[in-house]
């Protein structure tokens, strides 16, 4: 009895909400009651998601109780009409859940997720997701198929744009922030939308960066890399739903992967939300050669633990027969429906099935646009700033060139279904409207779009450039070149953009290149030739305004690369947190042209690197400059020998030595030097944003719980192993003083 009192005391003391617990229990009871009443047909209906393509047919299907969800309705009247049929014209009145890909904004478009990750600012990212939820929910959407938290180490893969880049820790932090933003404080709030972490799992590791392709991830790699953000999403953000992936890993398509869905997701992580397949990924298991026909595909997906089927209709077609044939059990079906209903109850759909649809009051609100501008400013990475050419003062003649200077559609990026380009502020528009009074801005696109190969206007551009004080050249890729199924094998600038840059360089007018793209592009030559380079990703509705603010010093860049920039495609995959080889290159690698003719077989040292492009990337993970410059003081450790339950404190002074106020993102990396398995040469474990006034100095402290050093070792169990560790804190993954400590 005493023990029970103590537990209750602890629960209350630590703010555990007994009401919420009760309401969870109540929800389960309500589901019990509902499940008892449901016919088999009604059950099957809940597991079926329709696409909004043909709503007239859908209305009939809904009326027959054969749909639990519709994907991509964006008109509140149609949503209410469909909902009314489900609630008022079906026997049990179970509401529908409306889903949509609200990826980086709904109407107000924020930078692509890869750009958002570059902000290293989870607070802002959470706010952006909140805005997206507020705008989307006003149309009836209560479920987004986001965030995509696939680890993406290959920029050829078009969907890298939708990811948070290559790092499990950064992706986890950003994923959790996005989920919290979408789902709000309470899922039952009408402005909350259920998040869907995707794609479970390993989709980003597609062979050669070709979308949908095969992966070969081992269980240990899953647990130490690819699953980390998903586990965090489930455990730290109350994630409502998960989507399976298209890829087959080691021969098993994700929608039929019982080990991932049952053993890991349900048993180990205790996930209580529901699992949806990706678009027709169940029937695609036939194409994979994993199932003979759609019927077997339904069987395998159900038994693996896919609760809802996105659009391919096999559940509706085959569940009854599969039950009769005892290939699936009614217990499994009931459990899967329970998962779906639980989310519907949590969203408050039974109490509030309809939407007000006050879209005019909500879309593109000033505060939404301001947030989009701020996040874009914080996502733009300054890659080069020779002789502090940036920021520049106002009294200049500025020549603005390039296909991305005034491309309102392109700068929104991939996965934008609802944002409208007539709301976009392009760089040209912002430069003219915000800074045009004191500057003479001359615009000539020269190329109409990124792939344009017409050089007719090169001469005209050269003449304009000769007369100008500075050239702003907006290059990059159109939004259609990244995103789903838009992989590329060549990451050089498209068309003749590079030639345009070379032509303009010849005029000797200082040249600032601004790249807008959905992925890292191989721009080594262009960086060398430009005096300054800003990497703006696809920055969204307010991107132009953010770029203009940075150029004129109204905003100081702080973003850091969430992904390594390779020098060329041949270097891919290239990521900072790789394992060591037995023969690591020491940085003194040879240049191909310096190799003597008839050099003897072993004379080059037999190290792990490319003879023609070395070991170094163009820019490392975490890299990004500022108009300020920061000096890191010596690292002081609270202890050098620690127990597993202790917290290591690392302090240092950080000084802004420049005349601009600026924010530095200090990054903490560790290396577990020897363990039961080989571990990465560096791993990001924490970061902090520190804002300093000109010449200001601050004491910065990082707290690193030793439990954060846990990994899945030789016995496949996650734990911290005793031993020696190196630690760095610096401005990117290649910088920082190294210190060491030991865990006992
Ligand atoms: C994509 C998913 C997306 C779904 C619905 C699929 O093709 O892979 O990420 O959520 O379509 O639009």
XYZ file of C-alpha atoms and ligand atoms in Angstrom:
756
model
C 0.000 0.000 0.000
C 2.781 2.331 1.007
C 4.459 1.651 -2.306
C 1.288 2.628 -4.157
C 1.069 5.933 -2.277
C 4.643 6.607 -3.164
C 4.005 5.945 -6.849
C 0.948 8.227 -6.852
C 2.998 10.892 -5.084
C 5.736 10.587 -7.690
C 3.264 10.794 -10.537
C 1.707 13.964 -9.129
C 5.060 15.412 -8.197
C 6.429 15.032 -11.685
C 3.366 16.570 -13.244
C 1.911 13.377 -14.576
C -1.619 14.177 -15.585
C -3.951 11.636 -14.112
C -6.844 13.126 -16.089
C -4.969 12.584 -19.300
C -4.283 9.048 -18.189
C -7.975 8.646 -17.503
C -8.861 10.085 -20.798
C -6.466 7.663 -22.458
C -8.220 4.872 -20.605
C -11.566 6.329 -21.573
C -10.533 6.391 -25.189
C -9.623 2.715 -25.036
C -13.031 1.998 -23.511
C -14.782 3.963 -26.225
C -12.841 1.988 -28.799
C -13.854 -1.280 -27.097
C -17.502 -0.279 -27.350
C -17.167 0.835 -30.947
C -15.255 -2.264 -31.986
C -18.013 -4.468 -30.590
C -20.579 -2.638 -32.673
C -18.585 -2.604 -35.902
C -19.355 -5.057 -38.686
C -16.410 -6.517 -40.560
C -17.159 -4.213 -43.498
C -17.133 -1.162 -41.252
C -13.821 -2.273 -39.834
C -12.284 -2.714 -43.247
C -13.531 0.738 -44.223
C -11.541 2.351 -41.425
C -8.350 0.892 -42.841
C -8.920 2.353 -46.281
C -7.658 5.743 -47.401
C -9.066 7.276 -50.579
C -7.427 9.870 -52.766
C -9.472 12.993 -53.477
C -9.271 12.640 -57.268
C -12.869 11.604 -57.787
C -14.976 12.979 -54.959
C -18.331 12.022 -56.501
C -17.350 8.350 -56.321
C -15.736 8.924 -52.923
C -18.981 10.289 -51.474
C -20.655 6.983 -52.342
C -17.811 4.921 -50.903
C -17.908 6.980 -47.703
C -21.664 6.498 -47.451
C -21.141 2.742 -47.604
C -18.754 3.069 -44.661
C -15.857 1.923 -46.801
C -13.377 4.754 -46.083
C -11.593 5.909 -42.956
C -9.624 8.718 -44.503
C -9.367 10.873 -47.601
C -6.104 12.304 -48.790
C -5.676 15.768 -50.262
C -9.023 17.531 -49.907
C -8.175 21.199 -49.494
C -11.564 22.787 -49.855
C -13.331 23.111 -46.476
C -16.775 22.807 -48.068
C -15.899 19.513 -49.712
C -14.274 18.320 -46.488
C -17.422 19.165 -44.529
C -19.614 17.520 -47.140
C -17.607 14.291 -47.014
C -17.507 14.436 -43.226
C -21.261 14.968 -43.004
C -21.817 11.805 -45.005
C -19.474 9.850 -42.711
C -20.913 11.256 -39.505
C -24.587 11.496 -40.375
C -25.216 8.920 -43.049
C -23.257 5.913 -41.864
C -24.489 3.563 -39.174
C -21.839 4.360 -36.570
C -20.964 7.891 -37.656
C -17.204 7.441 -37.367
C -15.538 10.619 -38.652
C -13.019 10.676 -41.480
C -9.493 11.950 -41.047
C -8.313 14.204 -43.879
C -4.607 14.006 -44.722
C -2.369 16.125 -46.925
C 1.311 16.636 -47.631
C 1.870 19.840 -45.687
C 5.617 19.656 -45.872
C 7.121 23.112 -45.420
C 4.094 25.291 -45.028
C 0.578 25.197 -46.365
C -0.106 28.616 -47.900
C 2.786 30.523 -46.358
C 5.720 28.516 -47.628
C 8.800 28.192 -45.446
C 12.231 27.108 -46.687
C 12.445 23.474 -47.769
C 13.098 21.199 -44.766
C 16.792 20.902 -45.696
C 16.994 24.699 -45.454
C 15.094 24.712 -42.177
C 17.583 22.212 -40.787
C 20.386 24.624 -41.737
C 18.964 27.091 -39.222
C 19.917 24.780 -36.345
C 17.004 26.569 -34.682
C 14.411 24.054 -33.478
C 12.295 26.773 -31.810
C 11.788 28.576 -35.082
C 11.222 25.324 -36.950
C 8.553 24.344 -34.428
C 6.849 27.703 -34.898
C 6.874 27.254 -38.672
C 5.205 23.854 -38.358
C 2.638 25.434 -36.019
C 1.823 28.036 -38.670
C 1.519 25.323 -41.299
C -0.903 23.470 -39.012
C -2.954 26.592 -38.329
C -3.332 27.324 -42.030
C -3.964 23.731 -43.113
C -6.403 22.821 -40.349
C -8.671 25.671 -41.392
C -9.500 23.656 -44.521
C -10.274 20.469 -42.604
C -6.844 18.872 -42.878
C -6.050 17.259 -39.532
C -3.141 15.104 -40.592
C 0.052 15.934 -42.445
C 2.418 13.472 -44.060
C 5.409 15.144 -42.447
C 8.068 15.375 -41.180
C 10.296 13.351 -43.448
C 13.104 12.289 -41.143
C 14.971 9.966 -43.459
C 18.733 10.308 -43.118
C 19.930 11.600 -46.482
C 23.573 11.265 -47.362
C 23.258 11.409 -51.115
C 22.465 14.716 -52.811
C 21.638 12.937 -56.049
C 18.477 11.785 -54.283
C 15.855 14.435 -55.065
C 14.112 13.920 -51.756
C 17.109 15.182 -49.841
C 15.270 18.516 -50.145
C 12.547 17.174 -47.858
C 15.008 15.836 -45.322
C 16.972 17.405 -42.504
C 20.197 16.163 -44.019
C 22.774 13.573 -43.097
C 22.958 13.645 -39.328
C 20.834 11.507 -36.971
C 21.091 13.979 -34.088
C 20.199 17.111 -36.070
C 17.409 15.226 -37.845
C 16.057 14.059 -34.480
C 16.056 17.562 -33.025
C 14.377 19.013 -36.110
C 11.921 16.129 -36.444
C 10.802 16.501 -32.842
C 10.435 20.270 -33.319
C 8.312 19.816 -36.441
C 6.076 17.218 -34.801
C 5.536 19.437 -31.774
C 4.665 22.316 -34.053
C 2.194 20.326 -36.138
C 0.561 18.569 -33.220
C 0.461 21.609 -30.932
C -0.004 21.340 -27.177
C -3.006 19.066 -27.466
C -4.037 17.037 -30.491
C -7.695 17.789 -29.803
C -7.179 21.495 -30.456
C -8.842 22.233 -33.824
C -5.603 23.811 -35.068
C -3.556 20.697 -34.266
C -2.757 18.266 -37.035
C -1.443 14.763 -36.517
C 2.128 14.415 -37.754
C 3.360 11.450 -39.762
C 7.049 10.608 -39.508
C 8.229 9.080 -42.743
C 9.488 6.955 -44.357
C 9.889 3.952 -42.141
C 12.616 3.062 -42.781
C 15.896 3.632 -44.525
C 14.363 5.179 -47.657
C 17.087 7.861 -47.820
C 19.771 5.250 -48.350
C 18.481 4.394 -51.838
C 21.236 2.908 -53.968
C 22.963 5.562 -56.059
C 20.457 8.170 -54.880
C 17.908 6.754 -57.330
C 14.494 7.217 -55.776
C 12.573 4.144 -54.594
C 15.708 2.061 -54.845
C 17.086 -0.813 -52.889
C 18.778 -0.358 -49.536
C 21.092 -2.659 -47.635
C 21.058 -1.378 -44.091
C 22.055 -3.773 -41.334
C 20.075 -3.984 -38.111
C 22.873 -2.209 -36.257
C 23.014 0.616 -38.789
C 19.256 0.929 -38.533
C 19.476 1.263 -34.782
C 22.486 3.584 -34.705
C 21.666 5.810 -37.665
C 18.450 5.493 -39.640
C 15.981 4.737 -36.839
C 17.345 7.267 -34.346
C 15.105 10.178 -35.441
C 12.041 7.892 -35.479
C 12.723 6.603 -31.993
C 13.089 10.169 -30.732
C 9.879 11.176 -32.507
C 7.966 8.378 -30.804
C 9.514 8.852 -27.381
C 9.885 12.630 -27.187
C 7.150 14.084 -29.354
C 4.108 11.855 -28.954
C 4.131 11.143 -32.642
C 0.625 10.301 -33.921
C 1.376 8.360 -37.113
C 4.149 6.775 -39.154
C 4.381 6.047 -42.880
C 6.154 3.049 -44.317
C 8.696 3.517 -47.089
C 8.939 2.438 -50.722
C 12.334 0.763 -50.491
C 13.031 -2.897 -49.956
C 15.786 -3.304 -47.407
C 17.840 -6.439 -47.787
C 15.018 -7.818 -49.917
C 12.122 -6.894 -47.620
C 9.852 -4.041 -48.736
C 9.106 -1.663 -45.846
C 5.339 -2.217 -46.021
C 5.937 -5.895 -45.337
C 8.655 -5.499 -42.738
C 7.283 -7.055 -39.582
C 10.567 -6.704 -37.741
C 10.596 -2.926 -38.108
C 6.881 -2.399 -37.596
C 6.137 -4.904 -34.877
C 9.310 -5.755 -33.045
C 10.937 -2.321 -33.033
C 8.106 0.179 -33.420
C 5.420 -1.473 -31.324
C 7.224 -3.777 -28.912
C 10.420 -1.882 -28.193
C 9.175 1.706 -28.570
C 5.585 1.124 -27.536
C 4.205 3.252 -30.383
C 0.515 3.937 -29.889
C -0.340 5.780 -33.075
C -1.139 4.217 -36.425
C 0.934 3.166 -39.399
C -0.082 4.153 -42.930
C 1.438 2.694 -46.060
C 3.027 5.004 -48.584
C 1.109 5.602 -51.800
C 0.384 2.137 -53.230
C 3.468 0.770 -51.514
C 1.407 -2.305 -50.628
C 0.641 -3.273 -54.220
C 4.200 -2.345 -55.179
C 5.331 -5.317 -53.122
C 4.196 -7.365 -56.131
C 6.568 -5.398 -58.384
C 9.325 -5.916 -55.847
C 8.828 -9.643 -56.312
C 7.914 -10.053 -52.646
C 4.268 -11.022 -53.237
C 2.599 -12.985 -56.011
C -0.430 -10.738 -56.257
C -2.335 -7.930 -54.536
C -4.055 -10.368 -52.246
C -0.797 -11.654 -50.872
C 0.402 -8.042 -50.627
C -2.582 -7.202 -48.408
C -1.864 -10.254 -46.280
C 1.790 -9.373 -45.803
C 1.082 -5.709 -45.053
C -1.600 -6.541 -42.499
C 0.520 -9.128 -40.786
C 3.515 -6.799 -40.796
C 1.477 -4.117 -39.022
C 0.391 -1.575 -41.641
C -2.845 -0.230 -40.146
C -4.129 1.941 -42.983
C -3.664 1.490 -46.701
C -3.008 4.568 -48.795
C -5.092 4.428 -51.983
C -4.291 0.993 -53.381
C -7.473 -0.693 -52.155
C -6.206 -4.193 -51.416
C -7.536 -4.189 -47.855
C -11.060 -3.522 -49.092
C -10.674 -6.139 -51.787
C -9.135 -8.989 -49.791
C -9.488 -8.749 -46.019
C -12.703 -10.794 -45.923
C -11.234 -13.624 -47.975
C -7.933 -13.519 -46.098
C -9.853 -13.898 -42.851
C -11.845 -16.818 -44.217
C -8.634 -18.443 -45.341
C -7.128 -17.754 -41.893
C -4.171 -15.964 -43.441
C -4.797 -13.024 -41.170
C -6.610 -12.917 -37.850
C -9.476 -10.772 -36.626
C -7.354 -9.953 -33.562
C -4.759 -8.337 -35.814
C -7.449 -6.409 -37.662
C -9.013 -5.225 -34.406
C -5.646 -4.074 -33.104
C -4.962 -2.144 -36.293
C -8.369 -0.449 -36.222
C -7.821 0.376 -32.568
C -4.664 2.251 -33.547
C -6.556 4.273 -36.147
C -9.528 5.060 -33.920
C -7.230 6.083 -31.078
C -5.770 8.866 -33.212
C -9.234 9.941 -34.393
C -10.404 10.162 -30.777
C -7.293 12.081 -29.750
C -7.836 14.572 -32.530
C -11.303 15.222 -31.105
C -12.851 14.340 -34.459
C -15.812 12.603 -32.818
C -16.704 15.806 -30.943
C -15.652 18.324 -33.629
C -15.842 16.667 -37.015
C -16.433 19.848 -39.036
C -14.266 22.797 -39.890
C -15.141 26.480 -39.863
C -13.166 27.263 -42.966
C -12.240 30.863 -42.106
C -9.395 30.605 -44.530
C -9.281 34.313 -45.381
C -8.476 35.204 -41.778
C -5.739 32.649 -41.547
C -3.836 32.281 -44.826
C -0.716 34.402 -45.326
C -1.232 36.359 -42.100
C 1.390 39.003 -41.508
C 2.836 37.115 -38.557
C 3.098 33.991 -40.707
C 4.964 35.868 -43.407
C 7.269 37.479 -40.843
C 8.109 34.077 -39.454
C 8.750 32.751 -42.965
C 11.128 35.653 -43.557
C 12.974 35.045 -40.288
C 13.331 31.324 -40.888
C 14.557 31.967 -44.431
C 17.152 34.417 -43.079
C 18.297 31.801 -40.610
C 18.461 29.076 -43.246
C 20.675 30.873 -45.773
C 24.294 29.760 -45.529
C 27.118 32.164 -46.252
C 29.718 29.982 -47.943
C 32.240 32.613 -48.927
C 32.766 36.298 -48.219
C 36.060 37.428 -49.688
C 37.391 40.665 -48.274
C 34.137 41.162 -46.411
C 32.413 42.239 -49.581
C 29.130 41.529 -47.821
C 27.104 43.159 -46.478
C 27.203 46.062 -48.889
C 25.987 49.587 -48.414
C 23.091 51.066 -50.253
C 24.580 53.544 -52.664
C 25.451 51.201 -55.452
C 24.548 50.287 -58.947
C 23.565 46.681 -58.632
C 23.260 44.408 -61.636
C 20.877 41.546 -60.957
C 21.147 38.516 -63.233
C 20.145 34.910 -63.379
C 17.157 32.629 -63.782
C 16.380 32.499 -60.059
C 16.351 36.262 -59.382
C 12.693 36.592 -60.148
C 11.234 33.100 -60.241
C 8.308 33.132 -57.806
C 7.361 29.510 -58.422
C 10.865 28.049 -58.338
C 11.957 29.534 -55.032
C 9.055 27.822 -53.246
C 10.735 24.452 -53.781
C 9.403 20.936 -53.975
C 6.239 19.579 -52.316
C 4.308 22.793 -52.575
C 0.740 21.953 -53.492
C -1.070 24.825 -51.849
C 1.224 27.849 -51.639
C 0.610 30.308 -54.478
C 3.406 31.979 -56.356
C 1.584 35.309 -56.525
C 2.404 35.694 -52.818
C 6.118 35.070 -53.338
C 8.588 37.829 -52.651
C 11.400 37.244 -55.100
C 14.878 38.684 -54.542
C 14.335 41.164 -57.361
C 11.076 42.379 -55.890
C 12.570 42.712 -52.405
C 15.687 44.471 -53.643
C 13.624 46.978 -55.563
C 10.983 47.530 -52.917
C 13.137 47.470 -49.806
C 16.491 48.726 -50.977
C 15.749 50.256 -54.372
C 15.508 53.848 -53.191
C 19.202 54.218 -52.492
C 20.483 51.806 -55.103
C 20.249 51.642 -58.808
C 19.034 48.145 -59.589
C 19.333 46.906 -63.152
C 17.786 43.531 -63.909
C 18.388 41.188 -66.805
C 17.534 37.497 -66.310
C 19.883 36.461 -69.167
C 18.607 32.882 -68.827
C 14.896 32.281 -68.539
C 15.112 29.152 -66.385
C 17.890 27.062 -64.898
C 18.164 24.643 -67.850
C 17.999 27.384 -70.480
C 20.857 27.123 -72.978
C 20.252 30.328 -74.923
C 23.253 32.644 -74.565
C 21.830 35.461 -76.717
C 21.818 37.899 -73.816
C 25.318 37.220 -72.518
C 26.760 40.298 -74.226
C 24.032 42.535 -72.924
C 24.674 41.214 -69.409
C 28.410 41.786 -69.736
C 27.821 45.404 -70.686
C 25.489 45.970 -67.758
C 27.974 44.291 -65.413
C 30.809 46.499 -66.602
C 28.890 49.608 -65.571
C 27.741 48.197 -62.216
C 29.417 48.335 -58.789
C 28.416 44.812 -57.993
C 26.809 41.839 -59.720
C 24.232 39.673 -57.995
C 23.915 36.412 -59.843
C 20.985 34.183 -58.881
C 21.659 30.631 -59.997
C 20.485 27.204 -58.991
C 17.864 24.694 -59.948
C 14.150 24.868 -60.588
C 11.934 23.312 -57.962
C 10.964 20.436 -60.290
C 14.556 19.182 -60.283
C 14.398 18.035 -56.675
C 11.760 16.176 -54.681
C 10.190 12.766 -55.167
C 11.410 10.825 -58.196
C 13.652 13.734 -59.202
C 17.082 12.290 -58.738
C 20.007 13.614 -60.733
C 23.280 12.016 -61.718
C 24.973 15.335 -62.466
C 24.929 17.991 -59.765
C 26.660 20.737 -61.684
C 24.632 23.861 -62.346
C 22.108 23.134 -65.066
C 22.225 24.536 -68.591
C 24.772 27.286 -69.209
C 24.587 28.977 -65.821
C 28.233 28.273 -65.123
C 29.239 29.780 -68.472
C 27.222 32.880 -67.597
C 29.133 33.182 -64.344
C 32.470 32.843 -66.141
C 31.453 35.475 -68.665
C 30.530 37.910 -65.914
C 33.726 37.261 -63.956
C 35.681 38.553 -66.944
C 34.168 42.012 -66.407
C 36.071 42.163 -63.070
C 33.031 43.651 -61.355
C 32.707 42.065 -57.899
C 30.358 39.138 -58.173
C 28.099 37.668 -55.540
C 26.493 34.358 -56.358
C 23.272 33.321 -54.685
C 22.296 29.702 -55.220
C 18.742 28.494 -54.784
C 18.462 24.723 -54.914
C 16.847 21.693 -53.374
C 20.128 19.957 -52.656
C 23.872 20.536 -52.459
C 25.155 21.235 -55.958
C 28.740 20.686 -57.060
C 29.810 24.315 -57.344
C 33.533 24.203 -56.629
C 34.435 26.248 -59.688
C 31.664 28.788 -59.167
C 32.664 29.310 -55.540
C 36.268 29.937 -56.586
C 35.226 32.500 -59.169
C 32.732 34.395 -57.002
C 33.673 36.976 -54.410
C 30.870 35.849 -52.126
C 28.420 32.962 -52.162
C 25.115 32.560 -50.371
C 23.383 29.190 -50.416
C 19.680 29.920 -50.059
C 18.147 26.461 -50.786
C 14.588 26.973 -51.979
C 13.726 29.607 -49.397
C 9.928 29.853 -49.753
C 7.409 32.676 -49.946
C 9.577 35.280 -48.214
C 12.916 34.040 -49.518
C 13.660 37.103 -51.617
C 13.118 39.424 -48.726
C 15.394 37.329 -46.517
C 18.142 37.328 -49.155
C 17.905 41.080 -49.627
C 18.088 41.603 -45.854
C 21.239 39.515 -45.707
C 22.866 41.260 -48.655
C 22.263 44.651 -47.066
C 23.228 43.578 -43.557
C 19.795 43.871 -42.027
C 20.227 40.222 -41.134
C 23.519 38.493 -40.354
C 23.842 34.911 -41.669
C 24.110 32.222 -39.022
C 23.048 29.032 -40.826
C 25.254 25.960 -41.048
C 25.211 23.164 -43.592
C 23.066 20.198 -42.502
C 24.769 18.091 -45.131
C 28.269 17.755 -46.574
C 28.860 19.487 -49.910
C 30.942 17.215 -52.160
C 33.333 18.637 -54.725
C 32.002 16.302 -57.360
C 29.476 13.506 -57.773
C 32.223 10.876 -57.704
C 32.846 11.636 -54.017
C 29.292 10.657 -53.057
C 28.403 9.251 -50.568
C 30.316 11.708 -48.448
C 29.280 12.431 -44.891
C 31.192 13.620 -41.869
C 30.135 10.877 -39.463
C 31.665 8.002 -41.383
C 33.663 5.153 -39.925
C 37.402 5.178 -40.027
C 39.278 2.836 -42.307
C 42.350 0.893 -41.335
C 44.230 3.265 -43.594
C 42.820 6.719 -43.069
C 44.210 9.440 -45.293
C 46.186 12.013 -43.332
C 45.304 15.030 -45.442
C 48.597 15.087 -47.327
C 47.163 13.271 -50.288
C 48.699 13.703 -53.691
C 47.364 15.571 -56.618
C 46.760 13.343 -59.642
C 48.943 15.489 -61.882
C 51.898 15.211 -59.491
C 52.090 11.447 -59.678
C 55.357 10.587 -61.421
C 55.118 8.573 -64.602
C 55.778 4.916 -63.880
C 55.468 5.521 -60.157
C 55.900 2.274 -58.314
C 52.830 0.417 -57.133
C 52.997 1.329 -53.429
C 54.715 4.713 -53.699
C 51.510 6.699 -53.157
C 51.032 5.451 -49.639
C 47.989 3.185 -49.997
C 45.555 5.380 -48.112
C 41.789 5.695 -48.377
C 41.050 8.601 -50.724
C 40.437 9.490 -54.359
C 43.596 10.224 -56.279
C 41.688 12.809 -58.267
C 39.641 14.511 -55.551
C 41.270 13.738 -52.263
C 39.498 13.280 -48.949
C 38.066 16.701 -48.394
C 34.585 17.816 -49.398
C 33.920 21.234 -50.853
C 32.316 22.271 -47.554
C 32.003 20.108 -44.461
C 28.871 19.396 -42.450
C 28.149 22.247 -40.048
C 30.003 24.853 -42.122
C 28.654 28.387 -42.454
C 30.117 31.867 -42.154
C 28.796 35.008 -40.541
C 29.476 38.728 -40.917
C 30.785 38.401 -37.371
C 33.803 36.320 -36.484
C 33.962 34.201 -33.394
C 36.897 33.213 -31.239
C 36.584 30.031 -29.231
C 38.465 30.004 -25.912
C 40.038 26.900 -24.349
C 37.643 24.107 -23.433
C 37.373 23.335 -19.726
C 35.910 20.009 -18.609
C 34.143 19.586 -15.273
C 35.785 16.153 -15.016
C 37.934 13.938 -17.154
C 36.820 10.628 -15.678
C 33.090 10.033 -15.412
C 30.595 7.383 -14.481
C 27.815 6.420 -16.867
C 25.121 8.252 -14.932
C 27.060 11.527 -14.746
C 26.856 14.677 -16.834
C 29.963 16.188 -18.372
C 30.112 19.980 -18.385
C 32.280 21.703 -20.927
C 32.806 25.459 -20.706
C 34.613 27.991 -22.816
C 34.442 31.641 -23.716
C 33.136 32.701 -27.071
C 33.968 36.140 -28.383
C 32.521 38.071 -31.259
C 35.535 39.883 -32.653
C 33.691 41.754 -35.363
C 31.626 44.898 -35.570
C 28.359 43.086 -36.305
C 26.059 41.483 -33.811
C 25.879 37.839 -34.792
C 24.828 34.345 -33.826
C 27.249 31.458 -33.737
C 26.068 27.867 -33.754
C 28.650 26.092 -31.630
C 28.711 22.370 -32.320
C 29.787 19.613 -29.958
C 31.190 16.455 -31.520
C 32.513 13.328 -29.873
C 34.389 10.247 -30.894
C 34.120 7.003 -29.012
C 37.640 5.880 -29.733
C 37.407 2.149 -29.094
C 34.238 0.140 -28.605
C 32.753 -3.285 -29.218
C 32.105 -2.096 -32.776
C 33.874 0.584 -34.800
C 32.090 3.933 -34.437
C 32.116 7.147 -36.509
C 35.137 9.446 -36.525
C 32.881 12.211 -35.231
C 29.294 12.444 -34.050
C 27.307 15.594 -33.358
C 25.862 15.357 -29.861
C 24.730 18.893 -29.126
C 24.735 22.451 -30.419
C 23.957 25.895 -29.079
C 23.011 29.162 -30.694
C 24.880 32.008 -29.069
C 24.139 35.606 -29.998
C 26.857 38.147 -29.287
C 27.036 41.904 -29.707
C 30.143 43.409 -31.373
C 33.171 42.511 -29.258
C 31.013 40.781 -26.682
C 32.374 37.736 -24.907
C 30.287 35.069 -23.169
C 30.927 32.062 -21.052
C 29.263 29.088 -22.753
C 28.543 25.778 -21.040
C 27.501 22.524 -22.693
C 26.063 19.733 -20.572
C 26.559 16.305 -22.026
C 24.803 13.478 -20.185
C 27.029 10.432 -20.546
C 23.876 8.449 -21.403
C 23.868 10.373 -24.719
C 26.922 8.339 -25.691
C 24.892 5.129 -25.814
C 24.846 3.150 -29.050
C 23.888 -0.270 -30.199
C 27.021 -2.390 -29.871
C 28.063 -5.928 -30.618
C 25.230 -7.439 -28.542
C 22.629 -5.256 -30.325
C 21.716 -3.586 -27.049
C 21.816 0.164 -26.639
C 24.200 1.190 -23.902
C 27.223 3.304 -23.039
C 30.475 1.408 -23.176
C 33.310 2.386 -20.885
C 36.417 3.785 -22.519
C 38.140 6.856 -23.897
C 36.434 9.618 -25.831
C 37.549 12.660 -27.764
C 35.422 15.785 -27.809
C 35.471 18.904 -29.945
C 33.450 22.114 -29.835
C 33.751 24.299 -32.872
C 32.128 26.147 -35.713
C 31.799 23.088 -37.962
C 32.535 19.371 -38.102
C 36.173 19.961 -39.029
C 36.936 22.616 -36.446
C 37.424 22.837 -32.718
C 39.956 22.124 -30.036
C 40.128 18.447 -29.136
C 39.894 17.376 -25.502
C 39.570 13.892 -24.049
C 37.721 12.190 -21.230
C 37.092 8.715 -19.986
C 33.942 6.858 -19.036
C 34.222 4.122 -16.446
C 5.289 9.967 -51.029
C 4.879 10.308 -49.618
C 3.643 11.150 -49.641
C 2.554 10.403 -50.356
C 1.221 11.123 -50.402
C 4.138 9.400 -51.841
O 4.450 9.297 -53.176
O 6.363 9.075 -51.001
O 5.931 10.947 -48.956
O 3.262 11.508 -48.348
O 2.962 10.168 -51.691
O 1.233 12.210 -51.230
